[in-house]
mmCIF file of C-alpha atoms in Angstrom:
data_model
loop_
_atom_site.group_PDB
_atom_site.id
_atom_site.type_symbol
_atom_site.label_atom_id
_atom_site.label_comp_id
_atom_site.label_asym_id
_atom_site.label_seq_id
_atom_site.Cartn_x
_atom_site.Cartn_y
_atom_site.Cartn_z
ATOM 1 C CA MET A 1 -9.102 -9.968 -0.818
ATOM 2 C CA ALA A 2 -11.941 -7.542 0.507
ATOM 3 C CA LEU A 3 -11.399 -4.178 2.263
ATOM 4 C CA GLU A 4 -13.292 -6.042 5.947
ATOM 5 C CA HIS A 5 -10.043 -8.115 5.413
ATOM 6 C CA ALA A 6 -7.349 -5.480 5.190
ATOM 7 C CA LEU A 7 -9.169 -3.401 7.992
ATOM 8 C CA LEU A 8 -9.431 -6.481 10.678
ATOM 9 C CA VAL A 9 -6.135 -7.329 10.629
ATOM 10 C CA SER A 10 -5.117 -3.128 11.322
ATOM 11 C CA LEU A 11 -8.052 -3.719 14.138
ATOM 12 C CA SER A 12 -6.807 -6.980 15.449
ATOM 13 C CA GLU A 13 -3.516 -5.096 15.454
ATOM 14 C CA ARG A 14 -5.035 -2.193 17.301
ATOM 15 C CA ALA A 15 -8.586 -1.034 18.324
ATOM 16 C CA GLY A 16 -9.406 2.418 16.810
ATOM 17 C CA SER A 17 -11.930 4.462 15.336
ATOM 18 C CA GLY A 18 -12.565 5.126 11.573
ATOM 19 C CA TYR A 19 -10.662 8.494 11.693
ATOM 20 C CA GLU A 20 -7.833 6.360 13.324
ATOM 21 C CA LEU A 21 -8.058 3.240 10.863
ATOM 22 C CA ALA A 22 -8.524 5.684 8.007
ATOM 23 C CA ARG A 23 -4.966 7.797 8.913
ATOM 24 C CA ARG A 24 -3.647 4.236 9.346
ATOM 25 C CA PHE A 25 -4.794 3.412 5.968
ATOM 26 C CA ASP A 26 -2.713 6.692 4.160
ATOM 27 C CA LYS A 27 0.895 5.499 6.448
ATOM 28 C CA SER A 28 0.597 1.246 6.274
ATOM 29 C CA ILE A 29 -2.079 -0.819 4.541
ATOM 30 C CA GLY A 30 -2.670 1.984 2.322
ATOM 31 C CA TYR A 31 0.946 1.382 0.461
ATOM 32 C CA PHE A 32 -1.146 -2.793 -0.559
ATOM 33 C CA TRP A 33 -4.060 -1.824 -0.639
ATOM 34 C CA SER A 34 -6.035 0.988 -1.582
ATOM 35 C CA ALA A 35 -9.228 2.550 -0.195
ATOM 36 C CA THR A 36 -10.717 6.384 0.239
ATOM 37 C CA HIS A 37 -11.689 6.685 3.655
ATOM 38 C CA GLN A 38 -16.064 6.381 2.740
ATOM 39 C CA GLN A 39 -15.546 3.334 1.937
ATOM 40 C CA ILE A 40 -13.766 2.652 5.444
ATOM 41 C CA TYR A 41 -17.166 4.001 7.224
ATOM 42 C CA ARG A 42 -19.337 2.209 4.968
ATOM 43 C CA VAL A 43 -16.980 -1.650 5.116
ATOM 44 C CA LEU A 44 -17.523 -0.770 9.105
ATOM 45 C CA LYS A 45 -20.892 -0.045 9.538
ATOM 46 C CA ARG A 46 -20.858 -3.580 7.609
ATOM 47 C CA MET A 47 -18.983 -5.170 9.476
ATOM 48 C CA GLU A 48 -20.345 -4.369 13.055
ATOM 49 C CA GLU A 49 -24.018 -5.394 10.788
ATOM 50 C CA ALA A 50 -22.456 -8.806 10.753
ATOM 51 C CA GLY A 51 -21.147 -9.470 14.192
ATOM 52 C CA TRP A 52 -17.747 -8.548 13.154
ATOM 53 C CA VAL A 53 -17.103 -5.483 14.861
ATOM 54 C CA THR A 54 -17.219 -4.523 18.329
ATOM 55 C CA VAL A 55 -17.990 -0.521 18.525
ATOM 56 C CA GLU A 56 -17.272 1.367 22.031
ATOM 57 C CA SER A 57 -18.494 5.346 22.424
ATOM 58 C CA VAL A 58 -15.953 6.994 23.383
ATOM 59 C CA ALA A 59 -16.924 10.522 25.131
ATOM 60 C CA GLN A 60 -14.477 13.816 23.680
ATOM 61 C CA GLN A 61 -15.412 17.422 25.025
ATOM 62 C CA GLY A 62 -16.580 19.026 22.567
ATOM 63 C CA LYS A 63 -17.321 16.803 19.892
ATOM 64 C CA PRO A 64 -19.082 14.097 19.342
ATOM 65 C CA ASP A 65 -18.506 11.331 20.370
ATOM 66 C CA LYS A 66 -15.774 8.922 18.906
ATOM 67 C CA LYS A 67 -16.739 5.574 17.928
ATOM 68 C CA VAL A 68 -13.881 3.298 18.886
ATOM 69 C CA TYR A 69 -13.998 0.008 16.679
ATOM 70 C CA SER A 70 -12.280 -4.052 17.921
ATOM 71 C CA VAL A 71 -12.392 -7.319 16.552
ATOM 72 C CA ALA A 72 -15.125 -8.980 17.877
ATOM 73 C CA PRO A 73 -14.834 -12.827 18.158
ATOM 74 C CA ALA A 74 -16.846 -13.690 14.545
ATOM 75 C CA GLY A 75 -14.308 -11.359 13.065
ATOM 76 C CA ALA A 76 -11.281 -13.192 14.295
ATOM 77 C CA GLU A 77 -12.456 -15.982 12.968
ATOM 78 C CA GLU A 78 -12.518 -14.324 9.925
ATOM 79 C CA LEU A 79 -9.890 -13.576 8.872
ATOM 80 C CA ALA A 80 -7.935 -17.200 10.562
ATOM 81 C CA ARG A 81 -10.578 -18.198 7.844
ATOM 82 C CA TRP A 82 -9.366 -15.609 4.710
ATOM 83 C CA ILE A 83 -5.656 -15.819 6.279
ATOM 84 C CA ALA A 84 -5.895 -20.033 5.688
ATOM 85 C CA GLU A 85 -7.257 -19.486 1.958
ATOM 86 C CA PRO A 86 -4.751 -19.807 -0.912
ATOM 87 C CA ALA A 87 -4.168 -15.816 -1.688
ATOM 88 C CA GLU A 88 -5.133 -15.255 -5.541
ATOM 89 C CA SER A 89 -2.160 -14.885 -7.983
ATOM 90 C CA VAL A 90 -2.870 -11.187 -9.798
ATOM 91 C CA PRO A 91 -1.350 -11.021 -13.158
ATOM 92 C CA THR A 92 0.644 -7.771 -13.735
ATOM 93 C CA ARG A 93 -1.343 -4.374 -15.230
ATOM 94 C CA ASP A 94 0.981 -1.836 -16.004
ATOM 95 C CA GLU A 95 0.310 0.488 -18.538
ATOM 96 C CA LEU A 96 3.892 3.070 -18.316
ATOM 97 C CA GLY A 97 4.414 -1.080 -20.146
ATOM 98 C CA VAL A 98 2.564 -1.087 -22.464
ATOM 99 C CA LYS A 99 3.824 2.434 -23.304
ATOM 100 C CA VAL A 100 7.089 1.708 -23.191
ATOM 101 C CA ARG A 101 6.832 -1.337 -25.896
ATOM 102 C CA GLY A 102 4.728 0.526 -28.341
ATOM 103 C CA ALA A 103 7.093 3.495 -27.670
ATOM 104 C CA ALA A 104 8.825 3.251 -31.663
ATOM 105 C CA HIS A 105 4.674 3.812 -32.179
ATOM 106 C CA GLY A 106 4.583 7.323 -30.484
ATOM 107 C CA ASP A 107 7.298 10.110 -29.462
ATOM 108 C CA ILE A 108 9.443 8.175 -27.291
ATOM 109 C CA ASP A 109 10.397 11.472 -25.893
ATOM 110 C CA ALA A 110 7.080 11.264 -24.998
ATOM 111 C CA VAL A 111 7.507 7.799 -23.059
ATOM 112 C CA CYS A 112 10.938 9.516 -21.410
ATOM 113 C CA ALA A 113 9.213 11.854 -19.916
ATOM 114 C CA GLU A 114 6.539 9.816 -18.920
ATOM 115 C CA VAL A 115 9.067 7.006 -17.108
ATOM 116 C CA ALA A 116 11.148 8.671 -15.372
ATOM 117 C CA ARG A 117 7.683 10.434 -14.098
ATOM 118 C CA HIS A 118 6.683 7.410 -12.396
ATOM 119 C CA ARG A 119 10.469 6.672 -11.503
ATOM 120 C CA ALA A 120 9.983 10.067 -8.954
ATOM 121 C CA GLU A 121 7.191 8.180 -7.689
ATOM 122 C CA HIS A 122 8.498 5.236 -6.884
ATOM 123 C CA ALA A 123 12.494 6.460 -5.910
ATOM 124 C CA GLN A 124 9.243 8.617 -3.441
ATOM 125 C CA ARG A 125 7.759 5.836 -1.998
ATOM 126 C CA LEU A 126 11.272 3.754 -1.908
ATOM 127 C CA GLU A 127 12.434 7.023 0.356
ATOM 128 C CA GLU A 128 9.514 5.953 2.469
ATOM 129 C CA TYR A 129 9.730 3.126 2.566
ATOM 130 C CA GLN A 130 13.040 3.443 4.109
ATOM 131 C CA LEU A 131 12.771 5.906 6.348
ATOM 132 C CA SER A 132 9.909 4.094 7.741
ATOM 133 C CA GLU A 133 12.066 0.950 8.641
ATOM 134 C CA LYS A 134 14.929 2.695 9.466
ATOM 135 C CA LYS A 135 11.994 4.024 12.462
ATOM 136 C CA PHE A 136 9.927 1.504 12.777
ATOM 137 C CA PHE A 137 13.152 -1.626 12.241
ATOM 138 C CA PRO A 138 15.805 -0.575 13.708
ATOM 139 C CA ALA A 139 17.062 -4.138 14.913
ATOM 140 C CA PRO A 140 15.366 -6.798 12.446
ATOM 141 C CA ASP A 141 16.986 -9.247 13.326
ATOM 142 C CA GLN A 142 15.587 -9.178 16.568
ATOM 143 C CA LEU A 143 11.678 -9.146 15.780
ATOM 144 C CA SER A 144 8.911 -11.606 16.420
ATOM 145 C CA GLY A 145 5.096 -11.646 15.736
ATOM 146 C CA THR A 146 3.377 -8.714 14.602
ATOM 147 C CA ALA A 147 6.014 -6.631 14.948
ATOM 148 C CA LEU A 148 7.769 -9.868 11.938
ATOM 149 C CA HIS A 149 4.777 -9.538 9.806
ATOM 150 C CA GLN A 150 4.993 -5.976 9.405
ATOM 151 C CA TYR A 151 8.305 -5.915 8.792
ATOM 152 C CA LEU A 152 8.368 -8.500 5.912
ATOM 153 C CA VAL A 153 5.800 -6.595 3.897
ATOM 154 C CA LEU A 154 7.602 -3.856 4.341
ATOM 155 C CA ARG A 155 10.579 -5.076 2.643
ATOM 156 C CA ALA A 156 8.631 -6.657 0.311
ATOM 157 C CA GLY A 157 7.201 -2.812 -0.707
ATOM 158 C CA ILE A 158 10.921 -1.677 -0.461
ATOM 159 C CA ARG A 159 12.352 -4.393 -2.974
ATOM 160 C CA ALA A 160 9.544 -3.980 -5.650
ATOM 161 C CA GLU A 161 10.254 -0.550 -5.561
ATOM 162 C CA THR A 162 13.632 -0.757 -5.636
ATOM 163 C CA GLY A 163 12.799 -3.064 -9.268
ATOM 164 C CA TYR A 164 10.635 -0.211 -10.570
ATOM 165 C CA VAL A 165 13.122 2.515 -9.963
ATOM 166 C CA GLU A 166 16.241 0.302 -11.585
ATOM 167 C CA TRP A 167 13.500 -0.431 -14.083
ATOM 168 C CA CYS A 168 12.718 3.323 -14.890
ATOM 169 C CA ASP A 169 16.471 3.405 -15.352
ATOM 170 C CA GLU A 170 17.031 1.041 -17.033
ATOM 171 C CA VAL A 171 14.419 1.593 -19.652
ATOM 172 C CA LEU A 172 15.616 5.814 -19.998
ATOM 173 C CA GLN A 173 19.017 4.376 -20.679
ATOM 174 C CA ALA A 174 18.225 2.266 -23.223
ATOM 175 C CA LEU A 175 15.799 5.053 -24.245
ATOM 176 C CA ARG A 176 17.122 8.122 -24.866
ATOM 177 C CA PRO A 177 19.845 9.044 -27.834
ATOM 178 C CA ARG A 178 23.474 8.889 -27.277
ATOM 179 C CA LYS A 179 25.260 10.706 -29.512
ATOM 180 C CA GLY A 180 25.417 10.454 -32.868
ATOM 181 C CA ASP A 181 22.561 8.621 -32.363
ATOM 182 C CA HIS A 182 19.361 9.834 -35.423
ATOM 183 C CA ARG A 183 15.762 9.550 -34.295
ATOM 184 C CA PRO A 184 12.841 9.564 -37.435
#
């Protein structure tokens, strides 16, 4: 997937300025596809040049005009083409998993500390996802269209974070010394 496709999805949901897109990215799509604000602006320029988006200048009081981007017909066609194409299954790359596997060859306490740190980060993200679920999707059985699709992606995030937190708990339970255990 290219950043262009993530931006087309976001702009299909709601037109916006580069700044607004970057903020939306930070709070939703960015959980699944990361990009810096500078990358977003560069890609928006390319998308405009390719005819995938249109730009409207909106006057602001005391500030420079704001550029508001919308999906152009060519962008809608590209998005539909991309959605129909098979998605690549990306193999998992998890440095922490490799560290856990090699724990016997290093400092197990340091590995446990790192697992605990990762657990805390994933637990925080899980809490954010669950708060979003309650705030934006209080009646999931009544959802359809874009709202249903957003909810389903959020549920994938909740399930992934839940699984990662549970795995970290399992690792910590298994690696922390029990009474009477002696480490070499």
